[in-house]
Coordinates of C-alpha atoms (C1' of nucleotides) in Angstrom, one line a residue:
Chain X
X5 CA -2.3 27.4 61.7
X6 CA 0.4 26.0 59.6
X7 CA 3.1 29.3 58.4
X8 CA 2.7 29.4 54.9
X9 CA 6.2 30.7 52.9
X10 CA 5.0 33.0 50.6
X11 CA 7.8 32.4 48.7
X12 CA 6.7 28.4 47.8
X13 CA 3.2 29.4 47.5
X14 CA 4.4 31.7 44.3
X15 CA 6.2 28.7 43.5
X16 CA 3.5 26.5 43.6
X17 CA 1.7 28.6 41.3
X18 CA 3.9 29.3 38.9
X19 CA 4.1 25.7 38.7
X20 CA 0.6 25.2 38.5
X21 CA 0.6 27.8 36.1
X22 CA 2.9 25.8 33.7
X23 CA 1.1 23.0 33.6
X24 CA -2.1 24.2 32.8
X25 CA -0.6 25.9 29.9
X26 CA 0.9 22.9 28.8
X27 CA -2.0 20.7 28.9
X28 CA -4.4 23.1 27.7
X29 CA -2.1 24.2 24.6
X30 CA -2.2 20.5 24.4
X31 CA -5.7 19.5 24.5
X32 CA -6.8 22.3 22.2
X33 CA -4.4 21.0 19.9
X34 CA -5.6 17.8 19.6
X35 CA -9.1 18.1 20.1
X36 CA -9.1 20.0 17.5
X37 CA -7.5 18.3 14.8
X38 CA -9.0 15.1 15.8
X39 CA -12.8 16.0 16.8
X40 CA -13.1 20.0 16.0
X41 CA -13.5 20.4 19.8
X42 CA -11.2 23.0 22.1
X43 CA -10.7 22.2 25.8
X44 CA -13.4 24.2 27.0
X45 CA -15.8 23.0 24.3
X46 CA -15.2 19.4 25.3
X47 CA -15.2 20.2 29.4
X48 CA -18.7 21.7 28.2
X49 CA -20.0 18.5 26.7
X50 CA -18.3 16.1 29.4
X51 CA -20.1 18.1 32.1
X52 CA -23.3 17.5 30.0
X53 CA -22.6 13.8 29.6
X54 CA -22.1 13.1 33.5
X55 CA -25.7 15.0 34.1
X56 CA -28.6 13.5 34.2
X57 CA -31.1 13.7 31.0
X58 CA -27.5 14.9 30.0
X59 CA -29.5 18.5 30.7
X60 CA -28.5 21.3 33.1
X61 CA -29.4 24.9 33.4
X62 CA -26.8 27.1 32.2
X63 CA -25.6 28.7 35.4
X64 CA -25.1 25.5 36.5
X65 CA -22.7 24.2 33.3
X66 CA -21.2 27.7 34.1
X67 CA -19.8 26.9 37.4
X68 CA -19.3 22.9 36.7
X69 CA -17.4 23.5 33.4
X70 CA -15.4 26.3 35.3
X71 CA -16.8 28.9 32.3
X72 CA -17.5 32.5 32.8
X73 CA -21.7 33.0 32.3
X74 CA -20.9 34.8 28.9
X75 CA -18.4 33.1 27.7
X76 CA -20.5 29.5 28.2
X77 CA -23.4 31.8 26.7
X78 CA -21.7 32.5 23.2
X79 CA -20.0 28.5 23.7
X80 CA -22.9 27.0 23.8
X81 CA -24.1 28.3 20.7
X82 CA -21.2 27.3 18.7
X83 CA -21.8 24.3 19.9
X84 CA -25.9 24.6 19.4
X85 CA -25.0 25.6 15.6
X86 CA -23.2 22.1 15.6
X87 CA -25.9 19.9 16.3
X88 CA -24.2 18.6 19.8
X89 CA -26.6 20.4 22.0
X90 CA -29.9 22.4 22.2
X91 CA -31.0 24.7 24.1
X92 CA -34.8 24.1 26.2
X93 CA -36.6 26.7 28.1
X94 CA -37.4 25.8 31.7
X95 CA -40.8 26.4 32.3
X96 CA -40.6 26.5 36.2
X97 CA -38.4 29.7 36.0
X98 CA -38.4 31.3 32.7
X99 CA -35.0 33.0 33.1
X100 CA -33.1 29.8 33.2
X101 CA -32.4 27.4 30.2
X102 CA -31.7 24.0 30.3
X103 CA -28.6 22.8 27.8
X104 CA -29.2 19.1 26.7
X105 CA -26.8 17.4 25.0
X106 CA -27.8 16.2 21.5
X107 CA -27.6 12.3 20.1
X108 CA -25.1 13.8 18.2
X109 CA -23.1 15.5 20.5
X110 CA -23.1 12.1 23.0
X111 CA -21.5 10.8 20.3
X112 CA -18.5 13.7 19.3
X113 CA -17.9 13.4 23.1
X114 CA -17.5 9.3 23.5
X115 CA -15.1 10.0 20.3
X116 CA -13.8 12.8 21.6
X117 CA -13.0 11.2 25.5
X118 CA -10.1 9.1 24.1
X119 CA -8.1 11.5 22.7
X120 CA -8.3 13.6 25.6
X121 CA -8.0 10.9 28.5
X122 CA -4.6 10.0 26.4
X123 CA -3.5 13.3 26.4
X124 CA -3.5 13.8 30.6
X125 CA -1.5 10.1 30.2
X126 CA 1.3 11.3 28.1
X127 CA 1.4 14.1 30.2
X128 CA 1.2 13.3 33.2
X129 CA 4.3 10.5 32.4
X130 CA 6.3 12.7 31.0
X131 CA 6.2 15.3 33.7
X132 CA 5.9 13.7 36.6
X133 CA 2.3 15.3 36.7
X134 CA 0.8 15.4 39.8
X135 CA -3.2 15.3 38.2
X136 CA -4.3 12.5 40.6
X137 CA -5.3 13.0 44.2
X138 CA -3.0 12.6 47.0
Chain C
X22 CA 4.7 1.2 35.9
X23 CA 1.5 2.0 38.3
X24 CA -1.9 1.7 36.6
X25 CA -3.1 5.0 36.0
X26 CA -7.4 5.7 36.2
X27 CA -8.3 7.7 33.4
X28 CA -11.4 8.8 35.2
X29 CA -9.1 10.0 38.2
X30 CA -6.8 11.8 35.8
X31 CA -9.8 13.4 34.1
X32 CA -11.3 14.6 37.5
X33 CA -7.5 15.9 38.9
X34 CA -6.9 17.5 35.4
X35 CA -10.7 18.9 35.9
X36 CA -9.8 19.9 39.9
X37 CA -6.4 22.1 38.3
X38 CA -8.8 24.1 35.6
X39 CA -10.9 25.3 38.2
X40 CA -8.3 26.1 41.0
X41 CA -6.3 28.1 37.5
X42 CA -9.5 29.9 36.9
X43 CA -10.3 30.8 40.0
X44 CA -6.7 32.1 40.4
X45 CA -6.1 33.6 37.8
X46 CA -9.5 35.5 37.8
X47 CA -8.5 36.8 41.6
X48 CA -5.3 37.7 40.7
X49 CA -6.2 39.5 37.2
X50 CA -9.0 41.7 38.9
X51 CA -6.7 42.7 42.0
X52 CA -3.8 43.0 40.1
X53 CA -5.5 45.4 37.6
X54 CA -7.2 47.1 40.1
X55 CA -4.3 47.8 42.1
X56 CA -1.4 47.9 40.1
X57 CA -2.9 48.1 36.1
X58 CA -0.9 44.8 35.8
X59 CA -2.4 41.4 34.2
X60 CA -1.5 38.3 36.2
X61 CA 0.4 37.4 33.1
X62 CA 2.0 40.9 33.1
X63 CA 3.1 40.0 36.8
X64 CA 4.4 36.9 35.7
X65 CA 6.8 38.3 33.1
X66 CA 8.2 41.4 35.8
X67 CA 8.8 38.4 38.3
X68 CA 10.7 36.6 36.6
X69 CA 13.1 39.4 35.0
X70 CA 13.2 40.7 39.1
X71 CA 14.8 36.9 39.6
X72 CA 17.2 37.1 36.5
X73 CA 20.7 38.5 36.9
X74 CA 21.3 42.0 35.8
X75 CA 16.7 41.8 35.8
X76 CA 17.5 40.8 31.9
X77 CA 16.2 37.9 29.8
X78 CA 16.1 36.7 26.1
X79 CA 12.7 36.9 24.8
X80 CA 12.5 33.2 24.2
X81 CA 14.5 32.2 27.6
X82 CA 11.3 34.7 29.0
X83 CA 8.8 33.0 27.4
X84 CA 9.7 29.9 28.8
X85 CA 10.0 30.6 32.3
X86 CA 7.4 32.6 32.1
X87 CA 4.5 30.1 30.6
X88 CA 3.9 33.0 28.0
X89 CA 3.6 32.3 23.7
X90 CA 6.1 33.5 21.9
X91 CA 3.5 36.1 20.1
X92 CA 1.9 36.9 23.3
X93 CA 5.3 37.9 24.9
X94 CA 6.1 39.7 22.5
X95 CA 3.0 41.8 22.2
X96 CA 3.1 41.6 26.4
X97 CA 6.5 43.3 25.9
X98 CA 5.3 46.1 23.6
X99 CA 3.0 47.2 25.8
X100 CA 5.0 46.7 29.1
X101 CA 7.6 48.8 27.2
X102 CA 5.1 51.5 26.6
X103 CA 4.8 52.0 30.0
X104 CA 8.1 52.3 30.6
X105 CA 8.4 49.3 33.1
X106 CA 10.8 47.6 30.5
X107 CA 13.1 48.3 27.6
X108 CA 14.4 45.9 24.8
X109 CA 17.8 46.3 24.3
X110 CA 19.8 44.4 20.8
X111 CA 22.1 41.1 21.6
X112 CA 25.4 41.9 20.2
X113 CA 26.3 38.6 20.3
X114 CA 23.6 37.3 18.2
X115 CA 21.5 40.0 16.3
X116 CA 18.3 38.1 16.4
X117 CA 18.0 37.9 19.8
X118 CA 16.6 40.5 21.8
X119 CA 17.3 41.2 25.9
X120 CA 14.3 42.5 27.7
X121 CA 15.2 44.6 30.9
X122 CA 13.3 46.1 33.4
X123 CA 13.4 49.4 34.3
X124 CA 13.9 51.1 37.9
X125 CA 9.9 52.0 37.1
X126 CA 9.3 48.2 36.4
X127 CA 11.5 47.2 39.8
X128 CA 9.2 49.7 41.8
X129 CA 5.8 48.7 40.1
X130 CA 6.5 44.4 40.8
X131 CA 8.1 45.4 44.4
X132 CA 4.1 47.1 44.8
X133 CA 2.4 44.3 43.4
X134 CA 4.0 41.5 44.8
X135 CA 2.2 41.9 48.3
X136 CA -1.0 41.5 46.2
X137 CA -0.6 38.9 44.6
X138 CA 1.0 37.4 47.8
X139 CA -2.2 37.8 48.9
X140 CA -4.5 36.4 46.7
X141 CA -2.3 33.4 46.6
X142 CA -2.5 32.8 50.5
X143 CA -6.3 33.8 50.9
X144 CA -6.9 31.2 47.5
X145 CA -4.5 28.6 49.6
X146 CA -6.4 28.9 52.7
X147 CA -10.5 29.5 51.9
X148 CA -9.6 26.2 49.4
X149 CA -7.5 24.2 50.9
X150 CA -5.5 24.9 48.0
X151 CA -2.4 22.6 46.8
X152 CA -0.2 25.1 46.0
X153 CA 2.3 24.5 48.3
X154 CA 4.8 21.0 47.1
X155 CA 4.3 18.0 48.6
Chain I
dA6 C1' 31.1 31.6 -1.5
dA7 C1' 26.4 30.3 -2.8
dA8 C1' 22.4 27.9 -1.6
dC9 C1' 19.5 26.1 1.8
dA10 C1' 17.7 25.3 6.5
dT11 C1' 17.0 27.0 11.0
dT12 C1' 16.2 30.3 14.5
dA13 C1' 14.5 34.9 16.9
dG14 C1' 11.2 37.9 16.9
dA15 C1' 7.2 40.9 14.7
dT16 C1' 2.7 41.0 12.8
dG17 C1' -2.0 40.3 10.0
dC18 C1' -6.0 37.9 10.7
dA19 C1' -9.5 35.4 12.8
dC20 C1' -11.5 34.3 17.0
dA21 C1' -12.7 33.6 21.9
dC22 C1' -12.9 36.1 26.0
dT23 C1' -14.0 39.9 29.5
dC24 C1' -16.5 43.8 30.9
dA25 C1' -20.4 46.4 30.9
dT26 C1' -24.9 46.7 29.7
dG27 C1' -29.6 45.3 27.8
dT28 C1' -33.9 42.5 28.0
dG29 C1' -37.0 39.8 30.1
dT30 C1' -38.4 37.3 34.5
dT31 C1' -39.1 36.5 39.4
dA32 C1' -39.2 37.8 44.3
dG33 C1' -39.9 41.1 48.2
dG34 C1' -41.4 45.0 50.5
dG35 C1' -44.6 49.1 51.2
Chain Z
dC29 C1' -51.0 45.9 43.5
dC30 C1' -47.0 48.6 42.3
dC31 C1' -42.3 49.5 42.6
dT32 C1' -37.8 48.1 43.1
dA33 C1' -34.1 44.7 43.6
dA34 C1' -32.1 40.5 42.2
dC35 C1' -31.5 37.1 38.8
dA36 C1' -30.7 34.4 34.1
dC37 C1' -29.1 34.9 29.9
dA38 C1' -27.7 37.6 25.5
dT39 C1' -24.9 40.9 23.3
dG40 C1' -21.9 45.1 21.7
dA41 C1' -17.4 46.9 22.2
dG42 C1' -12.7 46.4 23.3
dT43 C1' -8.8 43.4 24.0
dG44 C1' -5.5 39.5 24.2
dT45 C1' -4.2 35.2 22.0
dG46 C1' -2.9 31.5 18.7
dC47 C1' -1.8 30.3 14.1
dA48 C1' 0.4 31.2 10.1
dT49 C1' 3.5 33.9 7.9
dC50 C1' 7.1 37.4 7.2
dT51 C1' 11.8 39.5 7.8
dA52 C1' 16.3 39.3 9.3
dA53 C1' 20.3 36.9 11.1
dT54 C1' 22.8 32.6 11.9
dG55 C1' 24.4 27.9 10.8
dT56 C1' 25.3 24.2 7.6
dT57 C1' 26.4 21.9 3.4
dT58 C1' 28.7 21.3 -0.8

DNA sequence: AAACATTAGATGCACACTCATGTGTTAGGG
DNA sequence: CCCTAACACATGAGTGTGCATCTAATGTTT
């Protein structure tokens, strides 16, 4: 087992912290003002896009989107009010819903994609950002 | 200039929101629960237990601390009203304020910083987590 | 010195989130 | 079967945050 410094651990967080407040601030930003979309709204619909059916239960677009269950709950009803998604019941377990992404909403997100995939660019030149894998 | 994948960017950018939220989620409910602090809260006593004389400038502390200016300063109020810190007037420039922490607010980080120590290296381990500089 | 621009910090407002709980559904004993 | 536990999602209450704006102090221009 490798000795971890606790020290550079707190430092690789507040690092990590930094970051993720300045491409979040960031993202919300210009989603926004370009597509009415914040960060989590459009991690929501990308999820969504890469399903199949573009359809998942809700717990699942929970933990894929990284979204607490009642925070994706009152999300996706923004979003449902929109016209980019709509909720289905599941008729094999009628707890669960299944979230499918609308023809509308397939098309805020391919707007939406550019805008975001050039904000992790800038950012990640300008700060040296360490987004991709190793 | 190396090419850059946007779908790699997207999926590292998508990789750092989930080991944040998981993170800060830990730390926030261990923090709280042990030591009534926020991990934002934590963030702000660390850094004024690094600076000299434990003092900083509002806005030199919202930087270094990842924090808003309006969420520092409400952050501050309420860290003030538990006596951990005190604002004290710049004589030098009367719109600046220095933030200072207390002998209470030394006491209370020295408590949590095991905790949060901890949540950082069982995050680091159970995930194989980056944290650490390359 | 007067007028204007800029900066530091506080605050009203709207809004999204968390926590705890409620409702309805499914699964597992006894 | 019935009763209880576990689960999926919704929702009310409380709280923190961002944005825009306000006040006060400083800097700059003429």
């Amino acid at each position: 087992m490798v000795p971890v410094d606790d020290d550079a651990l707190a430092a690789g967080w507040h690092e990590l912290m930094g970051r993720y407040q300045r491409l979040t601030c960031a993202l919300d930003r210009e989603l926004q003002a370009g597509h009415g979309l914040s960060a989590s709204e459009f991690e929501v619909l990308q999820q969504l896009s890469h399903a199949p059916d573009h359809s998942l239960r809700m717990s699942e677009l929970a933990e894929s989107a990284h979204v607490s269950q009642s925070a994706l709950s009152r999300l996706v009803s923004r979003l449902e009010v929109d016209g980019l998604l709509q909720r289905s019941a599941c008729t094999q377990d009628r707890r669960s819903l299944f979230v499918e992404l609308t023809a509308l909403g397939v098309t805020r997100y391919d707007e939406a994609r550019p805008t975001q995939r050039r904000v992790l660019r800038e950012d990640t030149q300008q700060a040296g950002g360490c987004l991709q894998r190793e």
